[in-house]
PDB file of C-alpha atoms in Angstrom:
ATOM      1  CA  UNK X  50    -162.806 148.554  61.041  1.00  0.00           C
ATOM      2  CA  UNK X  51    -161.111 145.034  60.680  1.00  0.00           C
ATOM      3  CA  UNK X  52    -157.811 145.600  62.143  1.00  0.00           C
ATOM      4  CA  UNK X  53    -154.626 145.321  59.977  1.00  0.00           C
ATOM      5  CA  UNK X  54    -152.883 142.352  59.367  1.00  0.00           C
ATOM      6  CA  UNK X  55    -149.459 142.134  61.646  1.00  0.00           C
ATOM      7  CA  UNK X  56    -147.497 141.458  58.495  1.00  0.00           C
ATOM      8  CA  UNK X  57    -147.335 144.003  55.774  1.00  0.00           C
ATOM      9  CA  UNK X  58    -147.107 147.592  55.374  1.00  0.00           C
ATOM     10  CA  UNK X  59    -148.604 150.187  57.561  1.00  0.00           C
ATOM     11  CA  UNK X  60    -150.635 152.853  56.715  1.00  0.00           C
ATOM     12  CA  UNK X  61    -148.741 155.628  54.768  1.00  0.00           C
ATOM     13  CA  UNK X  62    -145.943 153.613  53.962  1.00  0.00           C
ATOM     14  CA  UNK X  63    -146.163 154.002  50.347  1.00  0.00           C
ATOM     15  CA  UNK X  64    -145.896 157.371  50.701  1.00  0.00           C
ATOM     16  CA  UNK X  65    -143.262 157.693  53.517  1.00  0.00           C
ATOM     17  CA  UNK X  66    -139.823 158.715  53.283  1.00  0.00           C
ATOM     18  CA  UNK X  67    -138.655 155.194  53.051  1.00  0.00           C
ATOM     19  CA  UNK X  68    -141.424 154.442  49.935  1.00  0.00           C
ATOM     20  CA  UNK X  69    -140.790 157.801  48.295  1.00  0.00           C
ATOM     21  CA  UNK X  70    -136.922 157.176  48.294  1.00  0.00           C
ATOM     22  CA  UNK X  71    -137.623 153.872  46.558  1.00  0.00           C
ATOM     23  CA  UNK X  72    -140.121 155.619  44.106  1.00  0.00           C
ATOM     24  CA  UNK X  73    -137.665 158.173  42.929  1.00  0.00           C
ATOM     25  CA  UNK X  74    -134.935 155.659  42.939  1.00  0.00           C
ATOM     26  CA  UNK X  75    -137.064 153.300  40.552  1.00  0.00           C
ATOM     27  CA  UNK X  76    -137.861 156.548  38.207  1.00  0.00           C
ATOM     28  CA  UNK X  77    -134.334 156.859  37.595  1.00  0.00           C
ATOM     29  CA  UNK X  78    -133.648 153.376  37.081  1.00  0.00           C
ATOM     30  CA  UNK X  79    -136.971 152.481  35.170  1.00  0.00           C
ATOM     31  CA  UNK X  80    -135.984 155.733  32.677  1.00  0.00           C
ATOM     32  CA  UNK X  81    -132.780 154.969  31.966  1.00  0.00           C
ATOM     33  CA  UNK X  82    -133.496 151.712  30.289  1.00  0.00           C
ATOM     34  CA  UNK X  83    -135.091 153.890  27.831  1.00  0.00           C
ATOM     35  CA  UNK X  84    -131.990 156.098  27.334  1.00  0.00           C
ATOM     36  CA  UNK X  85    -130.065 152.669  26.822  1.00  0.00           C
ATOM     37  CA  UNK X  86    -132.833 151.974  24.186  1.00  0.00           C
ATOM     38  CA  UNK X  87    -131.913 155.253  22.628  1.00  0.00           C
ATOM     39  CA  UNK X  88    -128.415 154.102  21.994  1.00  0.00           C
ATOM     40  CA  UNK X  89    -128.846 150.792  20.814  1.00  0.00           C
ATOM     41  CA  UNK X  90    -131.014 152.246  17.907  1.00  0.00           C
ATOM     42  CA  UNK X  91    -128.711 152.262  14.369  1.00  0.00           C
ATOM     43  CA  UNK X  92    -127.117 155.153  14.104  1.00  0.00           C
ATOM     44  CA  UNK X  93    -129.190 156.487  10.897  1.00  0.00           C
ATOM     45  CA  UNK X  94    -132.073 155.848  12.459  1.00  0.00           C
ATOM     46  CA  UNK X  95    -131.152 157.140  15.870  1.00  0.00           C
ATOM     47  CA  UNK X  96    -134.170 160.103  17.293  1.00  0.00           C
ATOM     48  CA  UNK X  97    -132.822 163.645  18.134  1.00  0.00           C
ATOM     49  CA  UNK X  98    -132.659 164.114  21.684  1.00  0.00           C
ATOM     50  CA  UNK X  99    -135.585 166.531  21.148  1.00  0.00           C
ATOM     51  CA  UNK X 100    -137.608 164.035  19.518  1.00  0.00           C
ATOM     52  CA  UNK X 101    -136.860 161.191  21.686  1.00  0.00           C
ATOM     53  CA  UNK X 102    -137.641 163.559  24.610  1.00  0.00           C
ATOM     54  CA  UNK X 103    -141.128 164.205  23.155  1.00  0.00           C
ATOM     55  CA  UNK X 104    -141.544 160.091  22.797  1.00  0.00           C
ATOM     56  CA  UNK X 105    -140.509 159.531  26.475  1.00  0.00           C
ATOM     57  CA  UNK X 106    -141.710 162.161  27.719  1.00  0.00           C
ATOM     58  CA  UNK X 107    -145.637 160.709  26.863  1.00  0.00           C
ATOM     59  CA  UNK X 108    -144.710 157.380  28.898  1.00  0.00           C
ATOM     60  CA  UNK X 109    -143.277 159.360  31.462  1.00  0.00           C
ATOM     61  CA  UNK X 110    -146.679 161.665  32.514  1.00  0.00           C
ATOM     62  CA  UNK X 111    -148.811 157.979  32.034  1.00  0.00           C
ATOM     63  CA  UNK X 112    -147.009 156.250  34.090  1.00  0.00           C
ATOM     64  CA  UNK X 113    -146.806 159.076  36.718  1.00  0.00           C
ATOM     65  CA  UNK X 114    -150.753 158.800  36.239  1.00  0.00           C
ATOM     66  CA  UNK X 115    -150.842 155.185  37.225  1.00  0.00           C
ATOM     67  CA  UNK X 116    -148.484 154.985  40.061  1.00  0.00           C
ATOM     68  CA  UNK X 117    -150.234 157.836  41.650  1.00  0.00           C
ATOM     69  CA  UNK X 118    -153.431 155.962  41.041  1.00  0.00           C
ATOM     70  CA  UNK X 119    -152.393 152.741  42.123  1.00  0.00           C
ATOM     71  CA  UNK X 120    -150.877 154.295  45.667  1.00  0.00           C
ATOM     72  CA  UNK X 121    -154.348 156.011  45.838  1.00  0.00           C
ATOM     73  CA  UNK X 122    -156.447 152.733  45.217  1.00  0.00           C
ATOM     74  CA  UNK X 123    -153.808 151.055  48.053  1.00  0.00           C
ATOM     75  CA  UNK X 124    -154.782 153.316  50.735  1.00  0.00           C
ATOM     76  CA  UNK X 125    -158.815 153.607  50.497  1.00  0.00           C
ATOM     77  CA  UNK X 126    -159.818 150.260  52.108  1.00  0.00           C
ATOM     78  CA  UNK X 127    -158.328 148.472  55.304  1.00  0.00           C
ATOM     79  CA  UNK X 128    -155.998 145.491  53.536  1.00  0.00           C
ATOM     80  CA  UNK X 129    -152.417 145.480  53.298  1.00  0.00           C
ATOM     81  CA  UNK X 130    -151.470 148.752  50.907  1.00  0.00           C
ATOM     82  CA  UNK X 131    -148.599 146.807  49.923  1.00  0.00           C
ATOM     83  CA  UNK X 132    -150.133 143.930  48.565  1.00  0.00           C
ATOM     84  CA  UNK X 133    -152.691 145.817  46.793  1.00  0.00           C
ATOM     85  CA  UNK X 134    -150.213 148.145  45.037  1.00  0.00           C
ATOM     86  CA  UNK X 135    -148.278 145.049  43.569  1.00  0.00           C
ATOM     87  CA  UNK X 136    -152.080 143.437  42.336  1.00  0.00           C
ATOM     88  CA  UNK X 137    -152.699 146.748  41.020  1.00  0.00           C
ATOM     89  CA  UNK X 138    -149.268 146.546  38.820  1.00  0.00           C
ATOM     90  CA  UNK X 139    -149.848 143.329  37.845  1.00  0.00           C
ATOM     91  CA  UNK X 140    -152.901 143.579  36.292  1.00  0.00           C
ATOM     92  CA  UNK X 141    -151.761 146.891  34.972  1.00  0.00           C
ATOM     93  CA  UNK X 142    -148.545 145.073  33.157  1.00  0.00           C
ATOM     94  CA  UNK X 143    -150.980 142.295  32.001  1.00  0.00           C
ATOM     95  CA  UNK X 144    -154.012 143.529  31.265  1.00  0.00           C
ATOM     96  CA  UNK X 145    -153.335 146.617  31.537  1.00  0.00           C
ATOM     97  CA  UNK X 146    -150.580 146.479  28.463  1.00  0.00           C
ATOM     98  CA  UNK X 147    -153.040 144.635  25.826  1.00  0.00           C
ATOM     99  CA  UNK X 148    -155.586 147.628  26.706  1.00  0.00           C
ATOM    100  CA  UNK X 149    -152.952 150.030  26.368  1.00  0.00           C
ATOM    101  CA  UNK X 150    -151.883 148.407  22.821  1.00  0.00           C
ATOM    102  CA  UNK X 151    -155.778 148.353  21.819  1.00  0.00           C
ATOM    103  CA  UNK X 152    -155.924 152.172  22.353  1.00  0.00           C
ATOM    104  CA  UNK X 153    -153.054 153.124  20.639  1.00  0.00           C
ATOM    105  CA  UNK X 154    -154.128 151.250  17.887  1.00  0.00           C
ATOM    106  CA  UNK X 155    -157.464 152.458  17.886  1.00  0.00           C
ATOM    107  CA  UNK X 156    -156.666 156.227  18.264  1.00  0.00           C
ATOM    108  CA  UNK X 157    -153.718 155.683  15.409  1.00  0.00           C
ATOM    109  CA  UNK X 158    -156.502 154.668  13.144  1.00  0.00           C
ATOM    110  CA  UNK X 159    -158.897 157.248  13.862  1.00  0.00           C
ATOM    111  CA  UNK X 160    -156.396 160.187  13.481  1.00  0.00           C
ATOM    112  CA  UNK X 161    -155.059 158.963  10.625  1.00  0.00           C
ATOM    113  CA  UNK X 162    -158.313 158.556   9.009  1.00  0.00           C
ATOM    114  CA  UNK X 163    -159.876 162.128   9.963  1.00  0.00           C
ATOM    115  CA  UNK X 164    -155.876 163.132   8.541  1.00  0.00           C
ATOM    116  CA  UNK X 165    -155.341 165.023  11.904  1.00  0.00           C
ATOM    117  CA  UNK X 166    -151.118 164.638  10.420  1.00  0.00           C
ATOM    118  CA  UNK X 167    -149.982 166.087  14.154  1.00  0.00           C
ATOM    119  CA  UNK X 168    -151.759 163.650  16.251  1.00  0.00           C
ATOM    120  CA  UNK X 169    -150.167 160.839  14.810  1.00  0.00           C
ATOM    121  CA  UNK X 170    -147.511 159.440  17.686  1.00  0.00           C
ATOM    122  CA  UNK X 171    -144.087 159.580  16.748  1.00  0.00           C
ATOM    123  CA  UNK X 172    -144.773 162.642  13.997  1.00  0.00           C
ATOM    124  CA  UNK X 173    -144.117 166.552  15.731  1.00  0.00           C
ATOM    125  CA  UNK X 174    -143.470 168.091  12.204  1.00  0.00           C
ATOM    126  CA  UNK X 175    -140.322 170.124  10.599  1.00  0.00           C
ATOM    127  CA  UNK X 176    -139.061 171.271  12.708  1.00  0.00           C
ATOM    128  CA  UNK X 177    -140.686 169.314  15.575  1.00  0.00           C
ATOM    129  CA  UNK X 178    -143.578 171.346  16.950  1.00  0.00           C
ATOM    130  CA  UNK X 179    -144.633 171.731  20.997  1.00  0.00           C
ATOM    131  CA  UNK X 180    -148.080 171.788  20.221  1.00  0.00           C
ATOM    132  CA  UNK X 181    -148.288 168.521  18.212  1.00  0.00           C
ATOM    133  CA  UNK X 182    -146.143 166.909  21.589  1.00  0.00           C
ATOM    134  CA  UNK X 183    -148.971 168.304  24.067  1.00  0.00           C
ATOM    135  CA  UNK X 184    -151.831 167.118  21.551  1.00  0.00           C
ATOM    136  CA  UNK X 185    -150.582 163.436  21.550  1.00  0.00           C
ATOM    137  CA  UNK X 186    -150.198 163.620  25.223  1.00  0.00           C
ATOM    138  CA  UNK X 187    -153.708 164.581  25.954  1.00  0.00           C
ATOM    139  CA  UNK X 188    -153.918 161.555  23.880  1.00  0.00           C
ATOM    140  CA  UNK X 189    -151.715 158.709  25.510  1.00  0.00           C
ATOM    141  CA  UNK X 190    -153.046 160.384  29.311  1.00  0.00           C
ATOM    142  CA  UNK X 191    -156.322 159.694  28.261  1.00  0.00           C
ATOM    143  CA  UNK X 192    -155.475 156.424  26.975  1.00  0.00           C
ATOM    144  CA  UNK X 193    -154.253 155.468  30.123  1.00  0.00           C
ATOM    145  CA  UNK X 194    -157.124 156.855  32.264  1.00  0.00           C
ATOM    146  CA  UNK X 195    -159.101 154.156  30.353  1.00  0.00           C
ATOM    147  CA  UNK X 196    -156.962 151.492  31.069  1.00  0.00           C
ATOM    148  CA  UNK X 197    -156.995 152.545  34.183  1.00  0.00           C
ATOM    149  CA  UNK X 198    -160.493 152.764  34.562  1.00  0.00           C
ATOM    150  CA  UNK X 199    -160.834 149.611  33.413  1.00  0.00           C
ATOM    151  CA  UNK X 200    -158.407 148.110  35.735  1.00  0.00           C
ATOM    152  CA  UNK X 201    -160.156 149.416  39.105  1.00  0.00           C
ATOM    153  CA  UNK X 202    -163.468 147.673  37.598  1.00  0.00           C
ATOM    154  CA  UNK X 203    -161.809 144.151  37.821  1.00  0.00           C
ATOM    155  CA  UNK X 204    -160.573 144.608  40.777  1.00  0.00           C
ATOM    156  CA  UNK X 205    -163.979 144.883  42.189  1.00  0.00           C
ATOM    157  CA  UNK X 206    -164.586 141.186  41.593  1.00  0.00           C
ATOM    158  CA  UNK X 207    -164.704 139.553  44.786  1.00  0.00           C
ATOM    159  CA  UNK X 208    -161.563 136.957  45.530  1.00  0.00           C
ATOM    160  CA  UNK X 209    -159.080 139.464  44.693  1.00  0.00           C
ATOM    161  CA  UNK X 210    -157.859 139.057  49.176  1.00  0.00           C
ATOM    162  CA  UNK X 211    -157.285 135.510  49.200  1.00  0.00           C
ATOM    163  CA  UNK X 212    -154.049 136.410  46.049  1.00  0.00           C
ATOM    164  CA  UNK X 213    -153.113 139.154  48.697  1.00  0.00           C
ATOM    165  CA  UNK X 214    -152.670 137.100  50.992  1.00  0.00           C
ATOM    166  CA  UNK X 215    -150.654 134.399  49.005  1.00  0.00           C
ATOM    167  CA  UNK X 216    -148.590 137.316  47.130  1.00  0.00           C
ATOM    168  CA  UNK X 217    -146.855 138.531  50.077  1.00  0.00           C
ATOM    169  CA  UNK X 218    -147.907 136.905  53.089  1.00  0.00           C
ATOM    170  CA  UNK X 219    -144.654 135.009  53.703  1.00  0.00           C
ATOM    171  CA  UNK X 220    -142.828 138.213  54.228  1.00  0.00           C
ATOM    172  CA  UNK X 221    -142.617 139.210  57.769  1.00  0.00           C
ATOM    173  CA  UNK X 222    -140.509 142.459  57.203  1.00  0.00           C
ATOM    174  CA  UNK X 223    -142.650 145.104  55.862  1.00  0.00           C
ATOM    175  CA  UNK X 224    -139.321 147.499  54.642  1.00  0.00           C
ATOM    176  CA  UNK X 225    -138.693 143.784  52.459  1.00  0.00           C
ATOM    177  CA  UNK X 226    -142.049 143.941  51.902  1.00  0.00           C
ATOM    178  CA  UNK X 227    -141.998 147.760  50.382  1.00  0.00           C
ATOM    179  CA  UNK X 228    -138.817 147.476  48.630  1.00  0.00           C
ATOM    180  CA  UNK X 229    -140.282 144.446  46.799  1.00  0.00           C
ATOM    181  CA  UNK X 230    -143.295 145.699  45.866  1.00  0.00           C
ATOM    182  CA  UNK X 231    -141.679 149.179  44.751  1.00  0.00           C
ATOM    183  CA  UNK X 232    -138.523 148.695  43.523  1.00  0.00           C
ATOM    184  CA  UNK X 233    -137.827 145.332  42.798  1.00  0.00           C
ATOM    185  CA  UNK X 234    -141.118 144.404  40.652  1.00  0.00           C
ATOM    186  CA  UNK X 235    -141.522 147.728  39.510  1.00  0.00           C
ATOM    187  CA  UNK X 236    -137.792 147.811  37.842  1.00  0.00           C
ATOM    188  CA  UNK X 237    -138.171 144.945  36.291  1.00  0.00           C
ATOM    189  CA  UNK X 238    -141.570 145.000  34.724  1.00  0.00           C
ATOM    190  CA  UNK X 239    -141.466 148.862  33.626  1.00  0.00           C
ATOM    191  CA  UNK X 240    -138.098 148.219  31.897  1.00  0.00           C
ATOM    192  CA  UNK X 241    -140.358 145.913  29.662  1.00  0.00           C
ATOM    193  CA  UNK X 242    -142.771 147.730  29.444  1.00  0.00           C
ATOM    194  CA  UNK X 243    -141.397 150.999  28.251  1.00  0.00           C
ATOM    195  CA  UNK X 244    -139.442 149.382  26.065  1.00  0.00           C
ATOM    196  CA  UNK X 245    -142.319 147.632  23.931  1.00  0.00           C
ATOM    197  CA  UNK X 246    -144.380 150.884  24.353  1.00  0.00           C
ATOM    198  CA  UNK X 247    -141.611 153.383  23.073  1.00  0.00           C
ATOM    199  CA  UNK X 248    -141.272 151.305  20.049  1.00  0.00           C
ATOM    200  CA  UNK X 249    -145.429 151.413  19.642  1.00  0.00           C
ATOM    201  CA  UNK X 250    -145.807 154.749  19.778  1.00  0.00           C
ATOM    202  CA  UNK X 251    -142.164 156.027  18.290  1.00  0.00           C
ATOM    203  CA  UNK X 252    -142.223 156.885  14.438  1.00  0.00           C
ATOM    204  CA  UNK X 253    -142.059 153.985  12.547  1.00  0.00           C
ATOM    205  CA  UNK X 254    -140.988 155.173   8.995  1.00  0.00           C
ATOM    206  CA  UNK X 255    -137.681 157.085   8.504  1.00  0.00           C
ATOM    207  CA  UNK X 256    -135.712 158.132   6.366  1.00  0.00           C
ATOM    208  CA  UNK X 257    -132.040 157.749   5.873  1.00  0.00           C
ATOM    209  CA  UNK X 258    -129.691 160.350   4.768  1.00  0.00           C
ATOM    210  CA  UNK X 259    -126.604 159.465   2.658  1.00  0.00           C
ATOM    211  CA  UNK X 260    -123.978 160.905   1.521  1.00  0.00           C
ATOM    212  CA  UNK X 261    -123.238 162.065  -2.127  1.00  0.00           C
ATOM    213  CA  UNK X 262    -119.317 162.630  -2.948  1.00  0.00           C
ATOM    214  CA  UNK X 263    -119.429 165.917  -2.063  1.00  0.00           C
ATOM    215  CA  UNK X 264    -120.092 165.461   0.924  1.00  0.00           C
ATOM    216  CA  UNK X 265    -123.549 167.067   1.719  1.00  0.00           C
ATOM    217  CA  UNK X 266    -126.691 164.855   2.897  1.00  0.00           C
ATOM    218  CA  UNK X 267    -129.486 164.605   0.940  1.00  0.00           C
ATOM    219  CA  UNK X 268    -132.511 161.994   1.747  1.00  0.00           C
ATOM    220  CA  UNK X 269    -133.064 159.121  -1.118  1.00  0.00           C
ATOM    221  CA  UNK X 270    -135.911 161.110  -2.525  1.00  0.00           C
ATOM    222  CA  UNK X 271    -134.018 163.677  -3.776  1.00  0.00           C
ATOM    223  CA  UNK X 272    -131.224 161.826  -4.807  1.00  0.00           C
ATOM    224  CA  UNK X 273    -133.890 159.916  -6.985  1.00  0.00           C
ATOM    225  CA  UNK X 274    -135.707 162.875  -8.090  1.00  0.00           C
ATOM    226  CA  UNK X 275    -132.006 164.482  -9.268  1.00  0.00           C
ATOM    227  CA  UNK X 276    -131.384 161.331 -11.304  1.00  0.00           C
ATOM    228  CA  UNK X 277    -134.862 161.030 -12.975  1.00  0.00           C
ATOM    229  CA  UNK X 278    -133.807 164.832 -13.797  1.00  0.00           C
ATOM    230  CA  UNK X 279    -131.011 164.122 -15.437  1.00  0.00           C
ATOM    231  CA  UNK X 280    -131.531 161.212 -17.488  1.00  0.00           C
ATOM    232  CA  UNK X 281    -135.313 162.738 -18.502  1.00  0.00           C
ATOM    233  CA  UNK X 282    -133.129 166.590 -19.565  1.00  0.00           C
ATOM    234  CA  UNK X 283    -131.875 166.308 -22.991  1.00  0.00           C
ATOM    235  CA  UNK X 284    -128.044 167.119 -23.427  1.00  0.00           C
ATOM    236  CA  UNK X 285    -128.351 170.080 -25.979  1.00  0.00           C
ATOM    237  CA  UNK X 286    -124.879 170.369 -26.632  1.00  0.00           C
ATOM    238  CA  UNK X 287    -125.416 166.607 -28.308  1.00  0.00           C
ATOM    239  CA  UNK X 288    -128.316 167.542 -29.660  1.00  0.00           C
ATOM    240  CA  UNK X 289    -127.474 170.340 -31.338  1.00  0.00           C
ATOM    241  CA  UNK X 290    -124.427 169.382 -32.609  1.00  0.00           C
ATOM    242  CA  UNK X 291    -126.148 166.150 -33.947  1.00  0.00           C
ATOM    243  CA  UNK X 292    -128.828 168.315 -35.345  1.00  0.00           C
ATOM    244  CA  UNK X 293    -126.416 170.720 -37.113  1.00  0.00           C
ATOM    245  CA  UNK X 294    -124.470 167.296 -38.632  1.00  0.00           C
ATOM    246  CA  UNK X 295    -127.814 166.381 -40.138  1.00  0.00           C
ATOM    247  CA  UNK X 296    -129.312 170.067 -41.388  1.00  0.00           C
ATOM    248  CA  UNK X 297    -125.835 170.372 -42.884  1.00  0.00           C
ATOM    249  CA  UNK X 298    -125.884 167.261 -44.325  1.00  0.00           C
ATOM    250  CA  UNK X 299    -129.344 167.654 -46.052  1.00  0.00           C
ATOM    251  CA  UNK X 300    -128.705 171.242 -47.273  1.00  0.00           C
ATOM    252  CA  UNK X 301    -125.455 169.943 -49.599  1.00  0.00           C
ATOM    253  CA  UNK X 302    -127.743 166.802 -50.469  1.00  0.00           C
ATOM    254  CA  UNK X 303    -130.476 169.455 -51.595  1.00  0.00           C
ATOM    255  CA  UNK X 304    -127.450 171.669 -52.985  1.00  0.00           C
ATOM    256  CA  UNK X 305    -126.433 168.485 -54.982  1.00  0.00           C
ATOM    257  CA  UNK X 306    -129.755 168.138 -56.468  1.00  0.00           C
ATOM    258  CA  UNK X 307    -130.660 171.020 -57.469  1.00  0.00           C
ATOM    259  CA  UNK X 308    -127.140 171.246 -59.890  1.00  0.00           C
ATOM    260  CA  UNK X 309    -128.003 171.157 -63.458  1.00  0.00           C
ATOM    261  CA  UNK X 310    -125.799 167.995 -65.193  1.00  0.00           C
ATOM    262  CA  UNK X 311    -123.970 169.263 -68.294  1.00  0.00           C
ATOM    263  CA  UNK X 312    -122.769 166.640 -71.016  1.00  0.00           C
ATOM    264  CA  UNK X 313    -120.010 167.427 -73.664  1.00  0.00           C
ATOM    265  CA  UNK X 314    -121.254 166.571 -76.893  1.00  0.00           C
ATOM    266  CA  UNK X 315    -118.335 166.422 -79.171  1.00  0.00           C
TER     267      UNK X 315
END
């Protein structure tokens, strides 16, 4: 075996105590951007912790998936595990992300058109339901198995060791080298990342409650179905009374009629 570069990390390191510190530190981090996105939704259109737990919760089991894959892939061949673990999160924040948007699209339109209403992302029911959360992700898991799939195939094309070597080559420290690679980068491209992906696969459509003067909430739907209600009933009391005017009316116009006319003939 070609021996290992002196720069670089060693064998393991990704999964050391050092690397795993840094992996549950950038969990935390990478997460709570999307906590922060919670909060700067509107406040009528803000998710229930439940649901936005079920949204998260999707990105948080795919991206498990591909950071366990990517340390995987690092450690099979001889080269710097380092240097292949940032490649591999690169091209999976590139590439990666349009293949990712592709699926989502694509399995969006198929559900929707075999009307498989749970499956859509975003929609659990009322109230929410578990099984419609574990249904859509099966769905986003094997979304990213494809990407992920597809990712490992381009990195078999040859000339991918030469970037290695210019990515991180100048870094003589290999703890620098492994916070960089799985902290630093990490931080600042999942932040991105799960921040345009929890708005592609969160509802899109909701609706807002309001508040009538009573008090109670009721959705615009039913506000507008109450209305059409009330202008389409007829008032009876009007009616009636209107009704009554006019019977009246006509029965001492009949009465009227109907009176023989005397004339005084003198």
């Amino acid at each position: 075996a070609a021996p290992r570069p002196a720069h670089g990390c060693g064998s393991g390191a990704l999964l050391g105590r050092f690397g795993v510190l840094l992996q549950a530190l950038l969990a935390l981090c990478a997460f709570s951007t999307l906590m922060l996105k919670r909060f700067k939704e509107p406040k009528a259109e803000r998710r229930p912790w439940r649901i936005w737990f079920y949204d998260t919760s999707k990105q948080a089991i795919g991206a498990l998936f591909i950071h366990f894959a990517n340390v995987f892939l690092s450690d099979l061949t001889e080269e710097d595990p380092c240097s292949l673990y940032l490649i591999n999160f690169i091209l999976d924040a590139t590439l990666g992300m349009l293949l990712i948007w592709l699926g989502v699209k694509v399995v969006s339109w198929i559900v929707q058109h075999k009307k498989y209403t749970y499956l859509v992302f975003g929609e659990y029911g009322d109230p929410p339901q578990a099984a419609a959360w574990i249904g859509q992700c099966i769905l986003y898991l094997l979304i990213m198995v494809f990407e992920k799939t597809v990712i490992s195939l381009v990195l078999l094309i040859p000339g991918w060791t030469k970037l290695q070597q210019i990515l991180l080559g100048y870094i003589p420290n290999p703890q620098l080298e492994l916070v960089l690679v799985m902290f630093v980068v990490p931080f600042i491209v999942n932040a991105i990342m799960f921040w345009v992906v929890d708005s592609l696969i969160m509802r899109k459509y909701k609706q807002k409650d309001t508040l009538d003067i009573s008090g109670s909430t009721e959705t615009p739907r039913a506000r507008r179905t109450e209305e059409s209600q009330v202008l389409l009933s007829p008032d009876m009391d009007f009616d009636q009374s209107e009704s009554d005017q006019d019977i009246s009316g006509l029965r001492g116009t009949s009465q009227k009629m109907k009176q023989p006319s005397y004339q005084v003939v003198i």
